[in-house]
Tab-separated table of C-alpha atoms in Angstrom:
chain	number	residue	atom	x	y	z
A	147	MET	CA	-27.174	-18.430	49.054
A	148	PRO	CA	-24.238	-19.580	46.934
A	149	GLN	CA	-24.866	-20.172	43.148
A	150	GLN	CA	-23.929	-23.276	41.450
A	151	ILE	CA	-22.398	-23.106	37.898
A	152	THR	CA	-24.088	-25.531	35.646
A	153	THR	CA	-21.721	-27.128	33.009
A	154	GLN	CA	-22.801	-26.946	29.473
A	155	SER	CA	-23.505	-30.088	27.629
A	156	PHE	CA	-21.505	-31.159	24.629
A	157	LEU	CA	-24.164	-29.772	22.071
A	158	GLU	CA	-24.439	-26.500	23.852
A	159	ARG	CA	-20.710	-25.869	23.683
A	160	LEU	CA	-20.665	-27.145	19.927
A	161	ALA	CA	-23.343	-24.420	19.158
A	162	VAL	CA	-21.329	-21.829	20.838
A	163	LEU	CA	-18.255	-22.898	18.933
A	164	GLU	CA	-20.230	-23.083	15.459
A	165	ASP	CA	-21.416	-19.524	16.139
A	166	GLN	CA	-17.962	-18.271	17.005
A	167	VAL	CA	-16.484	-19.836	13.708
A	168	ALA	CA	-19.468	-18.214	11.614
A	169	GLN	CA	-18.439	-14.540	13.053
A	170	LEU	CA	-14.753	-15.197	12.182
A	171	ARG	CA	-15.825	-16.222	8.736
A	172	ARG	CA	-18.130	-12.984	8.288
A	173	SER	CA	-15.374	-10.839	9.665
A	174	GLY	CA	-12.726	-12.099	7.095
A	175	GLN	CA	-8.841	-11.554	7.534
A	176	GLU	CA	-7.577	-9.196	9.857
A	177	ARG	CA	-5.554	-6.502	8.036
A	178	ASP	CA	-3.254	-3.889	9.245
A	179	GLU	CA	-2.989	-0.656	7.292
A	180	VAL	CA	0.430	0.686	6.569
A	181	PRO	CA	0.917	4.458	6.363
A	182	PHE	CA	3.021	6.210	3.771
A	183	TYR	CA	4.864	9.320	4.472
A	184	PRO	CA	5.651	11.682	1.684
A	185	THR	CA	9.587	12.454	1.196
A	186	SER	CA	8.999	15.769	-0.617
A	187	MET	CA	9.212	19.031	1.013
A	188	ARG	CA	6.336	20.321	-1.580
A	189	THR	CA	2.715	20.222	-0.701
A	190	MET	CA	1.568	17.542	-3.016
A	191	PRO	CA	3.986	14.654	-3.892
A	192	TYR	CA	4.622	15.609	-7.505
A	193	GLU	CA	8.011	15.196	-9.367
A	194	ASP	CA	9.091	16.997	-12.593
A	195	SER	CA	12.540	15.441	-12.517
A	196	THR	CA	13.717	13.082	-15.233
A	197	THR	CA	15.428	10.687	-12.775
A	198	LEU	CA	13.584	8.174	-10.717
A	199	THR	CA	12.655	9.937	-7.357
A	200	THR	CA	11.241	8.671	-4.240
A	201	LEU	CA	7.936	10.458	-3.456
A	202	SER	CA	6.608	8.341	-0.433
A	203	GLU	CA	8.056	5.692	1.763
A	204	VAL	CA	7.700	3.678	4.930
A	205	ILE	CA	9.877	1.397	7.019
A	206	ILE	CA	8.056	-1.446	8.603
A	207	THR	CA	8.693	-4.936	10.368
A	208	PRO	CA	7.005	-7.399	8.071
A	209	ARG	CA	4.853	-9.520	10.291
A	210	THR	CA	2.682	-11.124	7.638
A	211	ALA	CA	3.193	-12.944	4.236
A	212	SER	CA	2.087	-10.161	1.941
A	213	LEU	CA	1.244	-6.601	1.359
A	214	SER	CA	-1.758	-5.506	-0.753
A	215	LEU	CA	-0.730	-2.147	-2.274
A	216	GLY	CA	-2.995	-0.035	-4.278
A	217	LEU	CA	-1.647	3.004	-6.112
A	218	VAL	CA	-2.889	6.167	-7.939
A	219	LEU	CA	-0.925	7.866	-10.738
A	220	ILE	CA	-1.225	11.008	-12.594
A	221	GLY	CA	0.510	12.991	-15.276
A	222	ASP	CA	0.457	16.534	-16.046
A	223	GLN	CA	-0.343	18.940	-18.856
A	224	VAL	CA	1.316	22.013	-19.570
A	225	SER	CA	0.147	24.446	-22.354
A	226	SER	CA	-1.898	21.641	-23.968
A	227	THR	CA	1.302	19.214	-23.973
A	228	ASN	CA	0.565	16.235	-21.741
A	229	THR	CA	3.394	14.843	-19.733
A	230	GLY	CA	3.926	10.954	-18.725
A	231	GLY	CA	6.339	9.135	-16.889
A	232	GLU	CA	7.242	5.852	-15.214
A	233	TRP	CA	6.806	4.404	-11.571
A	234	ALA	CA	8.180	1.828	-9.410
A	235	VAL	CA	7.764	0.546	-6.016
A	236	VAL	CA	11.103	-0.575	-4.656
A	237	LEU	CA	11.989	-2.726	-1.443
A	238	ASN	CA	15.110	-1.908	0.540
A	239	ASP	CA	16.698	0.232	-2.149
A	240	MET	CA	17.136	-2.492	-4.506
A	241	ASP	CA	14.118	-4.861	-5.264
A	242	THR	CA	11.872	-3.494	-7.759
A	243	VAL	CA	8.397	-5.375	-7.031
A	244	MET	CA	6.050	-3.495	-8.981
A	245	SER	CA	6.803	-0.850	-11.949
A	246	GLY	CA	4.761	0.600	-14.900
A	247	THR	CA	4.233	3.729	-17.003
A	248	ILE	CA	2.252	6.880	-16.113
A	249	ALA	CA	0.133	7.717	-19.297
A	250	ALA	CA	0.658	11.043	-20.742
A	251	THR	CA	-3.022	11.684	-20.627
A	252	PHE	CA	-3.602	14.207	-17.701
A	253	SER	CA	-5.923	11.542	-16.004
A	254	TYR	CA	-5.810	9.246	-13.164
A	255	GLN	CA	-4.729	5.582	-13.415
A	256	PHE	CA	-4.832	2.809	-10.676
A	257	ALA	CA	-2.520	-0.022	-10.137
A	258	ALA	CA	-2.828	-2.898	-7.455
A	259	GLN	CA	-0.891	-5.760	-6.626
A	260	VAL	CA	-0.243	-8.229	-3.690
A	261	ILE	CA	3.412	-8.242	-3.007
A	262	ASP	CA	4.992	-11.366	-1.395
A	263	LEU	CA	7.014	-10.401	1.761
A	264	THR	CA	8.139	-13.895	2.576
A	265	PRO	CA	11.620	-13.386	1.517
A	266	TYR	CA	11.838	-10.317	4.042
A	267	ARG	CA	10.025	-11.918	7.366
A	268	GLY	CA	13.108	-12.442	8.971
A	269	THR	CA	14.286	-8.814	8.591
A	270	GLN	CA	13.814	-6.190	11.428
A	271	GLN	CA	13.232	-3.437	8.867
A	272	LEU	CA	11.597	-3.555	5.459
A	273	LYS	CA	11.846	0.017	3.397
A	274	ILE	CA	9.079	0.271	0.799
A	275	GLN	CA	9.561	3.276	-1.544
A	276	LEU	CA	7.165	4.686	-4.183
A	277	LYS	CA	9.082	6.204	-6.944
A	278	ALA	CA	8.477	8.123	-10.077
A	279	ARG	CA	9.818	10.083	-12.895
A	280	ARG	CA	8.955	12.159	-15.991
A	281	THR	CA	9.813	10.586	-19.517
A	282	SER	CA	7.660	12.730	-21.693
A	283	GLY	CA	5.974	15.795	-22.156
A	284	ALA	CA	6.699	19.563	-21.298
A	285	THR	CA	10.217	20.308	-20.404
A	286	THR	CA	9.454	23.934	-19.016
A	287	GLY	CA	6.753	25.491	-17.034
A	288	GLY	CA	4.615	23.087	-15.023
A	289	LYS	CA	3.773	22.612	-11.449
A	290	PHE	CA	7.346	23.494	-10.057
A	291	GLY	CA	8.831	25.353	-13.194
A	292	GLY	CA	11.183	22.448	-14.294
A	293	GLY	CA	8.539	20.880	-16.778
A	294	GLY	CA	5.381	18.740	-16.620
A	295	SER	CA	4.953	16.841	-13.280
A	296	VAL	CA	3.990	13.285	-12.624
A	297	SER	CA	2.687	11.776	-9.280
A	298	ILE	CA	2.382	8.421	-7.544
A	299	SER	CA	0.571	7.957	-4.258
A	300	PRO	CA	-0.765	4.948	-2.131
A	301	ARG	CA	-4.572	4.438	-2.070
A	302	TYR	CA	-4.259	1.593	0.343
A	303	ALA	CA	-1.776	-0.398	1.832
A	304	ARG	CA	-2.605	-3.639	3.881
A	305	LEU	CA	-0.474	-6.177	5.554
A	306	ILE	CA	-2.364	-9.578	5.014
């Protein structure tokens, strides 16, 4: 026997839509994680150079208006001499969008910012680099023999 499909009343459809909107509000914004890749041949992305060196990078196609980026930074200690430095997040090899110092304290620091990607939305490729350099501390010894090391690494990177 054929079944008949009953049409929903306006109030039933409205209740379904209200439920769907409530679910969307609870779930929040959809976010895409962005993976960063180390550019160093070393096991950990540390740098003992005094020039700004890229430790991690990624090339993306900007599909959203902003990138939420969280970083972890760490200095070094060699024979009770603490090593610090500076760091930068650079877009397309020329635009510095975040920067700061790595404290010479041999402890972790955290940095976070939402980066506006609106100027790059029309481009096919956007290169994002995490750079660091040693500015103070030990000049010999250390992790790789050139002195104290500093590091920068992403904690999270989300397109929002």
